[in-house]
Coordinates of C-alpha atoms in Angstrom, one line a residue:
Chain A
M1 CA -16.5 -43.4 13.9
S2 CA -13.3 -42.4 15.6
G3 CA -9.6 -42.0 14.9
A4 CA -8.2 -41.3 11.5
P5 CA -11.2 -42.3 9.4
G6 CA -13.4 -40.0 11.4
E7 CA -11.0 -37.1 10.9
V8 CA -10.6 -37.7 7.2
L9 CA -14.4 -37.9 6.8
A10 CA -14.9 -34.7 8.8
I11 CA -12.3 -32.9 6.7
V12 CA -14.0 -34.2 3.5
L13 CA -17.3 -32.9 4.7
L14 CA -15.8 -29.6 5.6
G15 CA -14.4 -29.3 2.2
A16 CA -17.7 -30.2 0.5
T17 CA -19.5 -27.7 2.7
L18 CA -17.2 -24.9 1.8
V19 CA -17.1 -25.7 -1.9
V20 CA -20.9 -25.8 -2.1
A21 CA -21.2 -22.6 0.0
V22 CA -19.0 -20.8 -2.4
V23 CA -20.1 -22.2 -5.7
R24 CA -23.7 -22.7 -4.8
P25 CA -24.5 -25.1 -7.7
W26 CA -28.0 -24.4 -9.2
G27 CA -28.4 -21.6 -6.8
L28 CA -28.9 -24.0 -3.9
P29 CA -28.7 -22.5 -0.4
E30 CA -25.4 -23.4 1.3
A31 CA -27.4 -25.2 4.1
V32 CA -28.4 -27.9 1.6
V33 CA -25.0 -29.6 2.0
S34 CA -23.8 -28.3 5.4
V35 CA -26.8 -29.4 7.4
P36 CA -26.8 -33.0 6.2
A37 CA -23.0 -33.0 6.6
A38 CA -23.3 -31.9 10.2
A39 CA -26.1 -34.5 10.8
L40 CA -23.7 -37.1 9.4
V41 CA -20.9 -36.0 11.7
L42 CA -23.3 -36.4 14.7
A43 CA -24.9 -39.7 13.5
L44 CA -21.4 -41.3 13.0
A45 CA -20.4 -39.9 16.4
I46 CA -17.4 -38.2 14.8
L47 CA -18.4 -35.4 17.2
P48 CA -19.8 -36.7 20.5
L49 CA -23.3 -35.3 21.2
H50 CA -22.3 -33.6 24.4
V51 CA -19.5 -31.7 22.7
A52 CA -22.0 -30.8 19.9
A53 CA -24.6 -29.6 22.3
E54 CA -22.0 -27.4 24.1
E55 CA -20.9 -25.9 20.7
A56 CA -24.5 -25.3 19.6
R57 CA -25.3 -23.7 23.0
S58 CA -22.4 -21.3 22.8
L59 CA -23.1 -20.5 19.1
G60 CA -26.7 -19.5 20.0
P61 CA -26.1 -15.9 21.0
T62 CA -23.8 -15.4 18.0
L63 CA -26.6 -16.5 15.7
G64 CA -29.1 -14.3 17.5
F65 CA -26.7 -11.3 17.1
L66 CA -26.2 -12.1 13.4
A67 CA -29.9 -12.3 12.7
A68 CA -30.6 -9.1 14.6
V69 CA -27.8 -7.2 12.7
L70 CA -29.0 -8.5 9.4
V71 CA -32.5 -7.2 10.2
L72 CA -31.2 -3.8 11.5
A73 CA -29.3 -3.2 8.2
G74 CA -32.1 -4.5 6.0
M75 CA -34.7 -2.3 7.7
A76 CA -32.4 0.7 7.7
E77 CA -32.2 0.4 3.9
R78 CA -35.9 0.1 3.5
D79 CA -36.3 3.2 5.6
G80 CA -34.0 5.1 3.2
L81 CA -30.9 5.4 5.4
F82 CA -28.5 4.5 2.6
A83 CA -30.2 6.7 0.0
A84 CA -29.9 9.5 2.5
A85 CA -26.3 8.7 3.1
G86 CA -25.7 8.9 -0.7
T87 CA -27.3 12.3 -0.9
W88 CA -25.4 13.5 2.1
M89 CA -22.1 12.3 0.7
A90 CA -22.8 14.1 -2.6
A91 CA -23.6 17.3 -0.8
A92 CA -20.8 17.2 1.6
S93 CA -18.2 16.5 -1.1
R94 CA -19.4 19.5 -3.2
G95 CA -18.1 17.7 -6.3
R96 CA -14.5 17.5 -5.1
P97 CA -13.1 14.0 -5.5
V98 CA -10.8 13.9 -2.5
A99 CA -13.5 15.3 -0.3
L100 CA -15.8 12.6 -1.6
L101 CA -13.2 10.0 -0.8
A102 CA -13.0 11.4 2.7
V103 CA -16.7 11.2 3.3
V104 CA -16.8 7.7 1.8
F105 CA -14.2 6.7 4.4
L106 CA -16.2 8.3 7.2
V107 CA -19.5 6.7 6.2
G108 CA -18.0 3.4 5.2
S109 CA -16.1 3.1 8.5
A110 CA -19.2 4.0 10.5
V111 CA -21.6 1.7 8.6
T112 CA -19.2 -1.2 8.7
A113 CA -18.6 -0.8 12.5
V114 CA -22.2 -0.5 13.5
L115 CA -24.2 -2.3 10.8
S116 CA -21.5 -4.8 9.8
L117 CA -19.4 -5.3 6.7
D118 CA -22.4 -6.9 4.9
A119 CA -24.2 -3.6 5.0
T120 CA -21.2 -1.8 3.5
V121 CA -20.7 -4.4 0.8
V122 CA -24.3 -4.9 -0.2
L123 CA -26.1 -1.6 0.6
L124 CA -23.5 1.1 0.7
T125 CA -21.1 0.2 -2.1
P126 CA -23.8 0.5 -4.9
M127 CA -24.9 3.8 -3.4
V128 CA -21.4 5.1 -3.4
F129 CA -21.0 4.0 -7.1
V130 CA -24.2 5.9 -8.1
T131 CA -23.3 8.9 -6.0
A132 CA -19.8 9.3 -7.6
T133 CA -21.2 8.7 -11.1
Q134 CA -24.0 11.3 -10.7
L135 CA -21.5 13.8 -9.4
R136 CA -19.6 13.1 -12.6
L137 CA -16.5 11.9 -10.7
R138 CA -14.6 8.7 -11.4
A139 CA -16.2 6.0 -9.2
R140 CA -13.1 3.7 -9.0
P141 CA -11.4 5.1 -5.9
H142 CA -14.6 5.4 -4.0
V143 CA -15.9 1.9 -4.9
Y144 CA -12.6 0.3 -4.0
A145 CA -12.5 2.3 -0.8
C146 CA -15.8 0.7 0.2
T147 CA -14.8 -2.9 -0.6
H148 CA -11.6 -2.4 1.3
L149 CA -13.2 -0.7 4.3
A150 CA -15.8 -3.4 4.5
N151 CA -12.9 -5.6 5.6
S152 CA -10.4 -3.3 7.3
A153 CA -13.0 -1.2 9.2
S154 CA -14.8 -4.2 10.5
L155 CA -12.4 -4.5 13.5
L156 CA -14.2 -2.3 16.0
L157 CA -17.2 -4.0 17.5
P158 CA -18.4 -7.6 17.9
V159 CA -21.3 -6.8 15.5
S160 CA -19.1 -5.5 12.8
N161 CA -18.3 -8.9 11.3
L162 CA -19.5 -12.4 11.7
T163 CA -15.9 -13.4 12.5
N164 CA -15.9 -10.8 15.3
L165 CA -19.0 -12.4 16.8
L166 CA -17.1 -15.7 16.9
A167 CA -14.0 -14.1 18.3
Y168 CA -16.1 -12.2 20.8
R169 CA -17.5 -15.5 22.0
A170 CA -14.0 -17.0 22.3
S171 CA -12.3 -13.9 23.9
G172 CA -14.5 -13.8 27.0
L173 CA -14.4 -10.0 26.7
S174 CA -17.4 -7.8 27.4
F175 CA -18.9 -5.8 24.5
A176 CA -17.6 -2.5 25.8
R177 CA -14.1 -3.9 26.5
F178 CA -13.9 -5.5 23.0
G179 CA -14.7 -2.1 21.5
A180 CA -12.2 -0.3 23.8
I181 CA -9.4 -2.6 22.9
M182 CA -10.1 -2.7 19.2
A183 CA -10.6 1.1 18.8
L184 CA -6.9 1.8 18.2
P185 CA -6.4 -1.2 15.7
W186 CA -9.5 -0.1 13.9
L187 CA -8.3 3.5 13.5
A188 CA -4.8 2.3 12.5
A189 CA -6.3 0.1 9.7
I190 CA -8.5 3.0 8.4
A191 CA -5.5 5.4 8.5
V192 CA -3.3 3.1 6.5
E193 CA -6.1 2.4 3.9
W194 CA -6.5 6.2 3.5
L195 CA -2.8 6.9 3.0
V196 CA -2.4 4.1 0.5
L197 CA -5.7 4.7 -1.5
R198 CA -5.2 8.4 -1.6
R199 CA -1.8 7.9 -3.3
F200 CA -2.8 4.8 -5.4
F201 CA -5.7 6.5 -7.0
A202 CA -4.2 10.0 -7.3
S203 CA -4.7 10.0 -11.0
D204 CA -8.4 9.3 -10.6
L205 CA -9.0 11.9 -7.9
V206 CA -8.7 14.8 -10.3
G207 CA -10.9 17.6 -11.5
R208 CA -14.2 18.7 -10.2
G209 CA -17.6 17.2 -10.6
V210 CA -21.1 18.6 -10.6
S211 CA -21.7 20.2 -7.3
D212 CA -25.1 21.9 -7.4
R213 CA -27.4 19.0 -7.1
G214 CA -29.9 21.1 -5.2
R215 CA -30.9 18.1 -3.1
R216 CA -30.7 18.1 0.7
A217 CA -30.1 14.9 2.6
V218 CA -33.1 14.1 4.8
L219 CA -31.8 11.5 7.3
P220 CA -34.6 9.1 8.3
T221 CA -34.9 10.0 12.0
Y222 CA -36.5 6.9 13.4
P223 CA -34.0 4.2 12.2
V224 CA -31.1 6.4 13.1
V225 CA -32.4 6.9 16.6
V226 CA -33.1 3.2 17.0
I227 CA -29.7 2.2 15.7
G228 CA -28.1 4.8 18.1
L229 CA -30.0 3.4 21.0
T230 CA -29.2 -0.1 20.1
L231 CA -25.5 0.8 20.0
L232 CA -25.9 2.4 23.4
G233 CA -27.7 -0.7 24.6
F234 CA -24.8 -2.9 23.6
F235 CA -22.5 -1.0 26.0
V236 CA -25.1 -0.6 28.8
T237 CA -26.1 -4.3 28.8
S238 CA -22.4 -5.4 28.9
I239 CA -21.8 -3.1 31.9
V240 CA -24.7 -4.5 33.8
H241 CA -23.8 -8.1 32.7
I242 CA -26.8 -8.8 30.5
S243 CA -26.2 -10.4 27.1
P244 CA -26.0 -7.6 24.5
V245 CA -28.0 -9.9 22.2
F246 CA -31.1 -8.5 24.0
A247 CA -30.1 -5.0 22.9
A248 CA -29.6 -6.2 19.3
T249 CA -33.0 -8.0 19.3
A250 CA -34.8 -5.1 20.8
G251 CA -33.4 -2.8 18.1
A252 CA -34.4 -5.2 15.3
V253 CA -37.9 -5.5 16.8
A254 CA -38.2 -1.8 17.2
L255 CA -37.5 -1.3 13.5
V256 CA -39.7 -4.3 12.3
L257 CA -42.8 -3.7 14.4
P258 CA -43.8 -0.2 13.0
A259 CA -42.9 -1.3 9.4
V260 CA -45.1 -4.5 9.7
G261 CA -47.8 -2.6 11.5
S262 CA -48.1 0.0 8.8
R263 CA -47.7 -2.7 6.1
K264 CA -44.5 -1.1 4.7
A265 CA -42.9 -4.5 5.2
S266 CA -44.4 -8.0 5.4
L267 CA -43.3 -10.7 7.8
K268 CA -42.0 -12.5 4.7
D269 CA -39.6 -9.6 4.0
V270 CA -38.4 -9.8 7.6
A271 CA -38.0 -13.6 7.3
V272 CA -35.9 -13.1 4.2
M273 CA -33.7 -10.6 6.1
V274 CA -33.2 -13.0 9.0
D275 CA -32.0 -15.6 6.5
V276 CA -32.7 -18.8 8.5
P277 CA -30.9 -21.0 5.9
F278 CA -27.8 -19.0 6.4
L279 CA -28.0 -19.2 10.2
A280 CA -28.4 -23.0 9.8
F281 CA -25.3 -23.0 7.6
V282 CA -23.3 -21.2 10.3
L283 CA -24.4 -23.6 13.0
A284 CA -23.7 -26.6 10.8
L285 CA -20.3 -25.2 9.7
G286 CA -19.5 -24.6 13.4
L287 CA -20.3 -28.2 14.2
I288 CA -18.3 -29.6 11.3
V289 CA -15.3 -27.5 12.2
A290 CA -15.7 -28.6 15.9
A291 CA -15.6 -32.2 14.7
V292 CA -12.5 -31.6 12.6
S293 CA -10.8 -30.0 15.6
Y294 CA -12.0 -32.6 18.0
R295 CA -10.6 -35.5 15.9
G296 CA -7.1 -34.2 16.1
L297 CA -6.7 -31.3 13.7
G298 CA -7.4 -29.0 16.7
S299 CA -4.3 -30.1 18.6
A300 CA -2.2 -30.1 15.4
V301 CA -3.3 -26.4 14.8
E302 CA -2.6 -25.7 18.5
Q303 CA 1.0 -26.9 18.0
L304 CA 1.4 -24.9 14.9
V305 CA 0.2 -21.5 16.0
P306 CA 2.5 -19.2 18.0
H307 CA 1.5 -18.7 21.6
G308 CA 1.8 -15.8 24.0
S309 CA 0.9 -12.2 23.8
S310 CA 4.3 -10.7 22.8
L311 CA 4.3 -8.4 19.9
W312 CA 6.0 -11.0 17.8
S313 CA 3.6 -13.8 18.4
L314 CA 0.7 -11.4 17.8
L315 CA 2.2 -10.4 14.5
A316 CA 2.8 -14.0 13.6
L317 CA -0.8 -15.0 14.5
A318 CA -2.2 -12.1 12.5
A319 CA -0.1 -13.1 9.4
L320 CA -1.0 -16.7 9.7
A321 CA -4.7 -15.9 10.0
A322 CA -4.5 -13.6 7.0
V323 CA -2.9 -16.4 4.9
L324 CA -5.5 -19.0 6.0
A325 CA -8.3 -16.6 5.3
N326 CA -7.1 -16.1 1.7
A327 CA -6.7 -19.9 1.3
I328 CA -10.0 -21.2 2.7
N329 CA -12.1 -18.0 3.3
N330 CA -12.2 -16.2 6.6
L331 CA -15.2 -17.9 8.2
P332 CA -13.7 -21.4 8.4
A333 CA -10.3 -19.9 9.1
V334 CA -11.5 -18.2 12.2
L335 CA -13.5 -21.3 13.3
L336 CA -10.3 -23.4 13.0
L337 CA -7.9 -21.0 14.6
L338 CA -10.0 -19.7 17.6
P339 CA -10.1 -22.9 19.7
A340 CA -6.3 -23.2 19.3
V341 CA -5.6 -19.6 20.6
A342 CA -8.6 -19.0 23.0
A343 CA -6.7 -20.3 26.0
G344 CA -4.1 -17.6 25.4
G345 CA -6.7 -14.9 26.2
A346 CA -8.0 -11.8 24.4
G347 CA -4.7 -10.8 22.8
P348 CA -4.1 -13.8 20.5
V349 CA -7.9 -14.1 19.7
L350 CA -8.0 -10.5 18.6
A351 CA -4.7 -10.9 16.6
V352 CA -6.3 -13.7 14.7
L353 CA -9.3 -11.5 14.1
I354 CA -7.1 -8.8 12.6
G355 CA -5.7 -11.3 10.2
V356 CA -9.0 -12.9 9.1
N357 CA -10.7 -9.5 8.7
T358 CA -8.1 -7.5 6.9
G359 CA -6.4 -10.3 5.1
P360 CA -9.1 -10.9 2.5
N361 CA -8.4 -7.6 0.8
L362 CA -5.3 -9.3 -0.6
T363 CA -7.4 -11.3 -3.1
Y364 CA -10.5 -9.2 -3.9
V365 CA -13.7 -10.2 -2.2
G366 CA -12.7 -13.0 0.1
S367 CA -10.3 -15.6 -1.0
L368 CA -8.2 -16.6 -3.9
A369 CA -9.8 -20.1 -3.6
T370 CA -13.2 -18.5 -3.9
L371 CA -12.3 -17.0 -7.2
L372 CA -10.5 -20.0 -8.5
W373 CA -13.4 -22.3 -7.7
R374 CA -15.8 -19.8 -9.2
R375 CA -13.9 -19.6 -12.4
T376 CA -13.3 -23.3 -12.9
L377 CA -16.5 -24.8 -11.6
R378 CA -18.9 -22.3 -13.1
R379 CA -19.0 -20.4 -16.3
H380 CA -18.8 -17.1 -14.5
Q381 CA -19.7 -14.0 -16.6
A382 CA -18.1 -11.7 -14.1
E383 CA -14.7 -10.2 -14.8
P384 CA -11.8 -11.4 -12.7
P385 CA -10.2 -8.8 -10.5
T386 CA -7.8 -6.6 -12.4
S387 CA -4.1 -6.7 -11.7
E388 CA -4.7 -3.2 -10.4
F389 CA -6.9 -4.5 -7.6
L390 CA -4.4 -7.2 -6.7
R391 CA -1.6 -4.6 -6.6
L392 CA -3.8 -2.5 -4.3
G393 CA -4.3 -5.5 -2.0
A394 CA -0.6 -6.2 -1.9
L395 CA 0.1 -2.5 -1.0
T396 CA -2.5 -2.2 1.7
V397 CA -2.7 -5.6 3.5
P398 CA 0.8 -6.0 4.9
P399 CA 1.0 -2.4 6.4
V400 CA -2.6 -2.7 7.7
L401 CA -1.8 -6.0 9.4
L402 CA 1.4 -4.5 10.9
A403 CA -0.2 -1.2 12.0
S404 CA -3.3 -2.8 13.5
T405 CA -1.4 -5.5 15.3
V406 CA 1.1 -3.1 16.8
A407 CA -2.0 -0.9 17.8
L408 CA -3.6 -4.0 19.4
W409 CA -0.4 -4.7 21.3
L410 CA -0.4 -1.1 22.6
S411 CA -4.1 -1.2 23.3
L412 CA -3.7 -4.4 25.4
R413 CA -1.1 -2.6 27.5
V414 CA -3.3 0.5 28.0
V415 CA -6.8 -1.0 28.3
G416 CA -5.7 -4.4 29.4
Chain B
M1 CA -9.1 13.1 -41.2
Q2 CA -10.7 11.1 -38.5
V3 CA -10.1 12.4 -35.0
I4 CA -11.3 10.7 -31.8
V5 CA -11.3 12.5 -28.5
W6 CA -11.2 10.3 -25.4
L7 CA -13.0 12.0 -22.5
A8 CA -13.2 11.0 -18.8
E9 CA -14.6 12.5 -15.6
G10 CA -12.5 15.1 -14.1
T11 CA -10.5 16.1 -17.2
W12 CA -13.1 16.3 -20.0
E13 CA -13.7 20.0 -19.9
G14 CA -10.0 20.9 -20.0
C15 CA -9.4 18.3 -22.6
V16 CA -12.1 19.8 -24.9
V17 CA -10.9 23.4 -24.4
A18 CA -7.3 22.5 -25.0
A19 CA -8.0 20.3 -28.1
A20 CA -10.6 22.5 -29.8
P21 CA -8.1 24.9 -31.5
L22 CA -5.8 22.0 -32.5
I23 CA -8.3 19.9 -34.4
P24 CA -8.3 20.7 -38.1
A25 CA -11.6 22.4 -39.3
D26 CA -12.3 19.7 -41.9
A27 CA -11.7 16.7 -39.5
R28 CA -14.5 14.3 -38.7
V29 CA -14.6 14.3 -34.9
S30 CA -15.8 11.5 -32.5
L31 CA -16.1 12.0 -28.8
L32 CA -15.5 8.8 -26.8
Y33 CA -16.5 7.8 -23.3
V34 CA -15.7 4.3 -21.9
V35 CA -17.8 2.8 -19.1
A36 CA -15.3 1.1 -16.8
E37 CA -17.0 -2.2 -16.3
D38 CA -14.5 -3.5 -13.8
V39 CA -15.7 -0.8 -11.4
S40 CA -19.4 -1.5 -11.8
H41 CA -18.6 -5.2 -11.5
A42 CA -16.5 -4.6 -8.3
A43 CA -19.5 -2.7 -6.8
G44 CA -22.1 -5.2 -7.9
A45 CA -20.4 -8.5 -7.4
A46 CA -18.7 -7.8 -4.0
P47 CA -21.5 -9.6 -2.1
E48 CA -20.3 -12.9 -3.6
G49 CA -17.5 -12.8 -1.1
L50 CA -19.9 -12.9 1.8
M51 CA -20.4 -16.6 1.8
G52 CA -24.1 -16.7 1.3
R53 CA -25.2 -13.9 3.4
W54 CA -27.4 -11.6 1.4
R55 CA -28.6 -13.2 -1.9
P56 CA -27.1 -11.6 -5.0
R57 CA -29.4 -8.9 -6.2
P58 CA -30.2 -9.8 -9.8
G59 CA -29.2 -7.2 -12.4
L60 CA -27.4 -4.9 -9.9
T61 CA -24.1 -4.9 -11.8
E62 CA -25.9 -4.2 -15.1
K63 CA -28.0 -1.5 -13.5
M64 CA -24.9 0.3 -12.3
A65 CA -23.2 -0.1 -15.7
A66 CA -26.3 1.5 -17.2
E67 CA -26.2 4.3 -14.7
A68 CA -22.5 4.9 -15.7
A69 CA -23.4 4.8 -19.4
A70 CA -26.2 7.4 -18.8
S71 CA -23.7 9.6 -17.0
G72 CA -21.2 9.2 -19.8
E73 CA -23.9 10.2 -22.4
A74 CA -24.5 13.4 -20.4
L75 CA -20.8 14.0 -20.2
L76 CA -20.4 13.6 -24.0
A77 CA -23.4 15.8 -24.7
A78 CA -21.9 18.5 -22.5
A79 CA -18.6 18.1 -24.2
A80 CA -20.1 18.3 -27.7
G81 CA -21.8 21.6 -26.6
L82 CA -18.5 22.9 -25.4
L83 CA -16.7 21.9 -28.6
G84 CA -19.2 23.7 -30.6
R85 CA -18.7 21.9 -33.9
A86 CA -21.2 20.4 -36.3
G87 CA -21.4 16.7 -37.0
V88 CA -19.7 15.5 -33.9
V89 CA -20.3 11.8 -33.2
Q90 CA -20.7 10.6 -29.6
V91 CA -19.4 7.1 -28.9
I92 CA -20.0 5.1 -25.7
R93 CA -18.1 1.8 -25.2
R94 CA -18.0 -0.6 -22.3
G95 CA -15.1 -2.7 -20.9
R96 CA -11.6 -2.2 -19.7
V97 CA -11.1 1.5 -20.3
E98 CA -7.6 1.5 -21.8
R99 CA -8.3 -1.4 -24.2
E100 CA -11.6 0.1 -25.4
V101 CA -9.9 3.4 -26.2
V102 CA -7.2 1.7 -28.3
A103 CA -9.9 -0.4 -30.1
A104 CA -12.0 2.7 -30.7
A105 CA -8.9 4.5 -32.3
E106 CA -8.3 1.7 -34.8
A107 CA -9.8 3.6 -37.7
A108 CA -8.7 7.0 -36.5
D109 CA -5.9 9.2 -37.7
L110 CA -5.5 11.1 -34.5
L111 CA -6.4 10.2 -30.9
V112 CA -6.7 13.1 -28.5
A113 CA -6.4 12.4 -24.8
A114 CA -6.0 14.4 -21.7
R115 CA -2.7 14.2 -19.8
D116 CA -4.4 12.1 -17.2
G117 CA -2.5 11.4 -14.0
D118 CA -1.1 12.9 -10.9
R119 CA 0.1 16.2 -12.2
S120 CA 1.5 17.3 -8.8
R121 CA 4.6 15.2 -9.4
L122 CA 5.6 15.3 -13.0
G123 CA 7.9 12.5 -14.1
P124 CA 7.9 9.1 -15.7
H125 CA 5.0 7.9 -13.5
S126 CA 2.8 11.0 -13.8
L127 CA 0.7 9.5 -16.6
G128 CA -2.2 7.6 -15.2
P129 CA -2.1 3.8 -15.9
A130 CA -4.9 3.9 -18.5
T131 CA -3.3 6.9 -20.4
R132 CA 0.1 5.2 -20.3
F133 CA -1.4 2.1 -21.9
V134 CA -3.2 4.1 -24.5
V135 CA 0.0 6.1 -25.4
D136 CA 1.9 2.8 -25.6
H137 CA -0.6 0.9 -27.8
A138 CA -2.6 3.5 -29.8
P139 CA -2.8 2.5 -33.5
C140 CA -2.5 6.1 -34.6
A141 CA -0.9 9.4 -33.7
V142 CA -1.7 10.6 -30.2
L143 CA -2.1 14.1 -29.1
L144 CA -1.8 14.6 -25.4
V145 CA -3.2 17.8 -24.0
W146 CA -3.0 19.3 -20.6
P147 CA -6.5 19.4 -19.1
D148 CA -5.6 22.3 -16.9
E149 CA -2.8 24.8 -16.5
V150 CA 0.2 24.1 -18.7
P151 CA 3.3 23.8 -16.5
G152 CA 6.2 26.1 -17.3
V153 CA 9.7 24.8 -18.2
G154 CA 10.7 25.9 -14.7
S155 CA 8.6 23.0 -13.2
I156 CA 11.4 20.6 -14.2
P157 CA 13.7 20.1 -11.3
P158 CA 17.5 20.6 -11.8
P159 CA 19.5 17.5 -12.9
P160 CA 20.9 15.4 -10.0
E161 CA 24.5 16.4 -10.5
G162 CA 23.9 19.9 -11.8
G163 CA 24.8 23.1 -10.2
R164 CA 27.0 24.8 -12.7
R165 CA 24.2 26.0 -14.9
D166 CA 21.6 28.4 -13.6
H167 CA 18.3 26.6 -13.4
S168 CA 16.3 29.2 -11.6
A169 CA 13.3 29.6 -13.8
P170 CA 11.9 32.9 -14.7
P171 CA 8.6 33.7 -13.0
R172 CA 5.7 32.0 -14.7
S173 CA 4.0 35.2 -15.6
Q174 CA 6.8 35.8 -18.2
H175 CA 5.6 32.8 -20.2
P176 CA 2.7 33.6 -22.5
P177 CA -0.1 31.3 -21.6
R178 CA -0.4 28.5 -24.2
P179 CA -3.7 26.8 -24.9
A180 CA -2.2 23.3 -24.9
H181 CA 0.9 21.4 -24.8
G182 CA 1.0 18.6 -27.4
E183 CA 3.0 15.4 -27.4
A184 CA 2.4 13.9 -30.8
R185 CA 3.6 10.4 -31.7
G186 CA 2.9 8.8 -35.0
R187 CA 3.4 5.3 -36.2
R188 CA 2.2 5.4 -39.7

């Protein structure tokens, strides 16, 4: 199927894939619709096989990275890394709310950069909630700092966010160079978040909590060393021109083997962490978006997006990406935008990344569409985000976008 | 007389100390703590934004709300000890903090609350959002107490076009320390 019908069908399939991925009717894995949809795209030749094969080949390392990082974070939690982080944050804050916010920023930024935003959202945020509550401090500023940093502090490394892995693939940068260019935008985003949150939650950062918990943080040595070496491996492999996926895989294996050997974890646990259905979903989503782009939307997007690496076009790209991420969620947004800007080099690719990563803070956990779908299509028991949270997003996202993009522009001039 | 004292982390001790001498001896006193469910929900439900990575952990949100409730119970117990009165009722509610406080005060004659907010810049916005809501909507008289040091009159900046009158405040030590500063407001 070619031409307009093919394009329309590809867009319909993309829409269906996204809706199912977000709503997950009857708890079905997102792959249930996305994989057949991708198969249909191939069977009807909406996407030619050779283009599909090329897309799948280039997505391979990205999926390997994703799997390895999911395992690293999952195993680190099993080994007590996040519990230790909670104890350490409690001790380091000594019951002072602003000090706790500072250590939450420190730990949240580090965990997000190294173990990805997933680890911050899923593993660190509940720990921060419990830590603040047990210190008898108000949890609100600290929890919201975590959910914000999961997005804003995910700019640093290719492994920090799935969108980064996709941008890393498109940018043609080495791992080390990616990190070197994004260091300044990352710091700028964190600094703006700190300034805004510190003021915004001033009325909750009062008084003094319980400080004498009498518990000392015992950092689990082995996982910390393995994660540190893995991080080092990312840079070393990229300097000697080996794919850093090998470093990620080696790190994951180094954490899994002793755990499985001593029966602390079963292979089934590891399989759950690897999350094959999700990897299949990402691959299928990549193919469907490739079909949508191939059948004409790609060139349309290409005409719409600003080109060049001037400060203004970088700012426009970041803003556009942020809007798109809020409308259709950041994963499809980055898949749609990257092919259109990749020819422009690292600058535009990374500007898109700043938009899709920091933009979702505007509407709570991902996208406005996410919430609307959730509320209309499923009787959701959860509370909608408060106006307070939306105000916080409106106050942080524009300055973060601005500061990070200007920092990126500077960084590109310095690091190149 | 039914008195309800709303307590929260960070200000509860000061609130109890300041309110204790102002509550009539024959009053029936309830201590109230509200579990902010929007916060435990934000912490527990954030993974839903991850598009399928990491399965939602069943019961996480409820577990965290329970943790917060347990902490609130400990806070109320400590506050009751500090208040040192007999027959004090301890009440835990869950939901949006400001709305739960107003609802809890429905049958009360007096609601005691801490001057919650950023007290480093006193002015129209120095009441925290929850306290502001409670002051605006409380169905009874409200007694606002300073949870820490009471600012002197000299903390008020001079009026914008002033200059003729002398606003230099006397040193604070000349003010006798007051236990509390009340701002009562009745609607009945």
